[in-house]
Coordinates of C-alpha atoms and ligand atoms in Angstrom, one line a residue:
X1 CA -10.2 31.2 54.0
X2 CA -11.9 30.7 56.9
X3 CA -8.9 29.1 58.9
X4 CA -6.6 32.2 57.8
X5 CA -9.4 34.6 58.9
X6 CA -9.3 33.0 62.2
X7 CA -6.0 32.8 62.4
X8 CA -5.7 36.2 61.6
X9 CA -8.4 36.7 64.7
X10 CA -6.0 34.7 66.8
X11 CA -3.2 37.1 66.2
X12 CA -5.6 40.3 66.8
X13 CA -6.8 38.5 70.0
X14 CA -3.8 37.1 71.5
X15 CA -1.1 39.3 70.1
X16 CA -0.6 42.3 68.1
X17 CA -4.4 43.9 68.4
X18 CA -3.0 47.0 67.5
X19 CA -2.3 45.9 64.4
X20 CA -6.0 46.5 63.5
X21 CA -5.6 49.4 65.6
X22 CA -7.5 47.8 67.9
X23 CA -6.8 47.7 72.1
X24 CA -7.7 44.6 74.4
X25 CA -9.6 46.0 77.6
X26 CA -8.3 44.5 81.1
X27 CA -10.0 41.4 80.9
X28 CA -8.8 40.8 77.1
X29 CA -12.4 42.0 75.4
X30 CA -12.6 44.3 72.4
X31 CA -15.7 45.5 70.8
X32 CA -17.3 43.0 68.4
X33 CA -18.5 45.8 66.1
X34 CA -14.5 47.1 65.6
X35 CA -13.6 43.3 64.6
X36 CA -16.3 43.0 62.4
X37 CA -14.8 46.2 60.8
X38 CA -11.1 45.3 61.2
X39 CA -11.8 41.5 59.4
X40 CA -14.0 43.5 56.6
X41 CA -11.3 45.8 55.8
X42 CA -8.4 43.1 55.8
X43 CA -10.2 40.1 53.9
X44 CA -13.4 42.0 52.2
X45 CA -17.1 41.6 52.8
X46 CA -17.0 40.2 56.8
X47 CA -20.2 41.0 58.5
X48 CA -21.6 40.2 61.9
X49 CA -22.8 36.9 61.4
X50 CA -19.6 35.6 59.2
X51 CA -18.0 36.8 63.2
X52 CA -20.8 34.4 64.6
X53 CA -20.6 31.7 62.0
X54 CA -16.7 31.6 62.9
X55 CA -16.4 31.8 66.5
X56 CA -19.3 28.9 66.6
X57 CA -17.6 27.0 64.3
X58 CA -13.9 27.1 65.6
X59 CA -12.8 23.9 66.2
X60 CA -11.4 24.5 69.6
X61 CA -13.5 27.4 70.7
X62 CA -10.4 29.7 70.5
X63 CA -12.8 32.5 71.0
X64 CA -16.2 33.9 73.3
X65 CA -18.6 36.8 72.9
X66 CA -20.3 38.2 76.3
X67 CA -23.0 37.8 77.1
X68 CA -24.6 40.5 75.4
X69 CA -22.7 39.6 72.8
X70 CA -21.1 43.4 72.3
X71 CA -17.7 42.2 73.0
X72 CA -15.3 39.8 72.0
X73 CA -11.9 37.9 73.3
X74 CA -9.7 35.0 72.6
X75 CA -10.6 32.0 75.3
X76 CA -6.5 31.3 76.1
X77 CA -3.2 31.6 74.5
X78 CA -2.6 35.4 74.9
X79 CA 0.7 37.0 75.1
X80 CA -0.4 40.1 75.7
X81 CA -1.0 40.5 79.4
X82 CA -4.8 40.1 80.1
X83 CA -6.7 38.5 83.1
X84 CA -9.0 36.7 82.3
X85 CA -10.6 36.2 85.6
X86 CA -10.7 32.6 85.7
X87 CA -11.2 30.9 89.4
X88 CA -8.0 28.8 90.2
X89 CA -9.0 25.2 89.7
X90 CA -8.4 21.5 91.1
X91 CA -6.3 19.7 87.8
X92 CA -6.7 15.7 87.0
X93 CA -3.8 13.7 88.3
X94 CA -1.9 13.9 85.1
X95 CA -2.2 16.2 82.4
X96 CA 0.3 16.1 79.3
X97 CA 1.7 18.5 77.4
X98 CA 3.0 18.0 73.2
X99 CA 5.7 19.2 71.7
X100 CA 9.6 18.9 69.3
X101 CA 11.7 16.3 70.3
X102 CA 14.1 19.1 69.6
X103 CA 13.2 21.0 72.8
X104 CA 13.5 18.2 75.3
X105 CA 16.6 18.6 76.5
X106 CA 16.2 22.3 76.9
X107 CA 12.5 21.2 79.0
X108 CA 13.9 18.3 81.0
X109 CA 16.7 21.2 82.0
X110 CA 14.8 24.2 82.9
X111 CA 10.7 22.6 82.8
X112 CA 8.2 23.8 81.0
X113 CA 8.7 27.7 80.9
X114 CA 5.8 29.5 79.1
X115 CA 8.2 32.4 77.0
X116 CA 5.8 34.7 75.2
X117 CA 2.8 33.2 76.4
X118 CA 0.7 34.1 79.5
X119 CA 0.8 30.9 80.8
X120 CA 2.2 26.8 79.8
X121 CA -0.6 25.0 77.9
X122 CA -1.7 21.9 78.6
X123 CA -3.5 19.1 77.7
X124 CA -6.5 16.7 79.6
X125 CA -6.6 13.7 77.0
X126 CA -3.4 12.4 75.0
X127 CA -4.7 13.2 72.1
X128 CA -5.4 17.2 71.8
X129 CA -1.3 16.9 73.1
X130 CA -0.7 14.9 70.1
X131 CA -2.4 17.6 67.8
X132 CA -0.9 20.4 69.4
X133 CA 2.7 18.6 69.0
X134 CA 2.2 18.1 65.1
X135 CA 1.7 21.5 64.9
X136 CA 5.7 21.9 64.5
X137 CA 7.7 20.3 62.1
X138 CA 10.0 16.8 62.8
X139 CA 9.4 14.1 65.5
X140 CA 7.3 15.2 68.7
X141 CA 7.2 14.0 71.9
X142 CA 4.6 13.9 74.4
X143 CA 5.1 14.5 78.2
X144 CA 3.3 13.5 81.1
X145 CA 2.8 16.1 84.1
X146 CA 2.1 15.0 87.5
X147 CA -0.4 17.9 87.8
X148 CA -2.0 16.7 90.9
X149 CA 1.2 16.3 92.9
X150 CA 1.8 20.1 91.7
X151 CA -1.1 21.3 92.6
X152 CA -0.5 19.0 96.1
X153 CA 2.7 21.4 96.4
X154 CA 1.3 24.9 95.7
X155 CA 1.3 25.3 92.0
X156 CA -2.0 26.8 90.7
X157 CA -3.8 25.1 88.1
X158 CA -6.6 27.6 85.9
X159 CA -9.0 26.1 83.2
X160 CA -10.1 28.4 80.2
X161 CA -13.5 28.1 78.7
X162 CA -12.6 26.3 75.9
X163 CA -10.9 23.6 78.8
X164 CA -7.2 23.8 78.5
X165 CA -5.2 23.7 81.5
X166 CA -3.0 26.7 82.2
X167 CA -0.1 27.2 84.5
X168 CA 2.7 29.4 85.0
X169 CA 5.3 26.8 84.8
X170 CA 6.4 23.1 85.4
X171 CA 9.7 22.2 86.7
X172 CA 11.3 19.2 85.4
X173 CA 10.7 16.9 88.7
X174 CA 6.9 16.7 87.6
X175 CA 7.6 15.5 84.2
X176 CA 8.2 12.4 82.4
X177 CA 8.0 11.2 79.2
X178 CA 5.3 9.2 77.7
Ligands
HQG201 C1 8.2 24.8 74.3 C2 -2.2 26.3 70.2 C3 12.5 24.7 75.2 C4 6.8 24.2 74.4 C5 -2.0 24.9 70.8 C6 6.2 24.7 73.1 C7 -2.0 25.1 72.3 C8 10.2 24.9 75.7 C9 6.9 26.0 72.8 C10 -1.5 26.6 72.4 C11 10.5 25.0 77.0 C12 6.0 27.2 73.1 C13 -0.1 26.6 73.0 C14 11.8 24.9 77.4 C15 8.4 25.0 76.8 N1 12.8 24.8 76.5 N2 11.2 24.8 74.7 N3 12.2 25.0 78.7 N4 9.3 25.1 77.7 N5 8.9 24.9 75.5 O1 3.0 27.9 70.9 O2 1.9 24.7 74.2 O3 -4.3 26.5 67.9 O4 3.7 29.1 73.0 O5 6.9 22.8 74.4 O6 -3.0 24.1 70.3 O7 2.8 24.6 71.8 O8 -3.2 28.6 68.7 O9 2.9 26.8 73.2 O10 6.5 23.8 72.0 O11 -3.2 25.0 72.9 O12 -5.5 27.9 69.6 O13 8.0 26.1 73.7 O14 -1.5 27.1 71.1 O15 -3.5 26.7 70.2 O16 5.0 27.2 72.0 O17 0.8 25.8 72.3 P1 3.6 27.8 72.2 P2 2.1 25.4 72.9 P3 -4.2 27.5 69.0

């Protein structure tokens, strides 16, 4: 229950908000009172704390309160167009990036393009890449991205609080496969 709830919070967050008739400010923050109510009238009794309990005890930190703890957003993955005001930042030398074997002919064409998302997500340590690949059915692949040689040339690296690497795109020069 808990993972549908917050994957239910993720799509409220990220994507449709309005379908809770609810509206991300600028920065991506909505009011933690109307997601307390939104939650309790989609999945029953949901109070305050349950919010706490679940946003303390998500696995990858999907989401942050402020610091008065009045407001609420998703951490990354948005594709609703939000700024989340986070300082540009120097990336490791390689990063890496999980996904379908089914899409690397399409990535090692055009790079990593980000589609509905705000930015391409991407991975410090092998093994969160290896996670987020298995998220999609059939054999994965994992790549490795010369981040720091991007970064060398211009590209602009951003770190969200819960420490994934974000970037607008990665052309297939910086990529190989692991
Ligand atoms: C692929 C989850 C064809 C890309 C995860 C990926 C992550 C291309 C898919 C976060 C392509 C987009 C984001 C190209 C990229 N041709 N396919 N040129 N360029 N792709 O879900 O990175 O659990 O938007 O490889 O853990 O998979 O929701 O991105 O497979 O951190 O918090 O297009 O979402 O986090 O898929 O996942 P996504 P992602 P949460």
């Amino acid at each position: 229950m808990t993972k549908q709830i917050s994957k239910f919070l993720s799509l409220l967050l990220r994507h449709q908000p309005e379908r809770a008739g609810l509206t991300l400010d600028p920065q991506g923050w909505v009011p933690t009172g109307a997601v307390v109510a939104a939650l309790r009238s989609r999945f029953g009794t949901f109070s305050r704390e349950d919010l706490e309990r679940l946003v303390a005890g998500s696995d990858k930190q999907r989401f942050a309160f402020d610091e008065s703890g009045e407001r609420i957003r998703a951490n990354q993955g948005h594709s609703v167009s939000v700024d989340l005001g986070l300082d540009a930042a120097a990336p490791p030398t390689i990063l890496f990036h999980g996904t379908s074997r089914r899409f690397l002919g399409s990535i090692l064409e055009q790079g990593l393009i980000k589609s509905r998302r705000q930015y391409v997500h991407l991975s410090h340590h092998v093994e969160t890449a290896e996670k987020v690949a298995r998220r999609r059915a059939g054999e994965t692949v994992i790549l490795e991205i010369a981040s720091r040689r991007m970064a060398a040339e211009g590209y602009v690296f951003f770190r969200s609080a819960n420490g994934v690497w974000l970037t607008d795109s990665v052309p297939p020069c910086f990529l190989a496969i692991l």
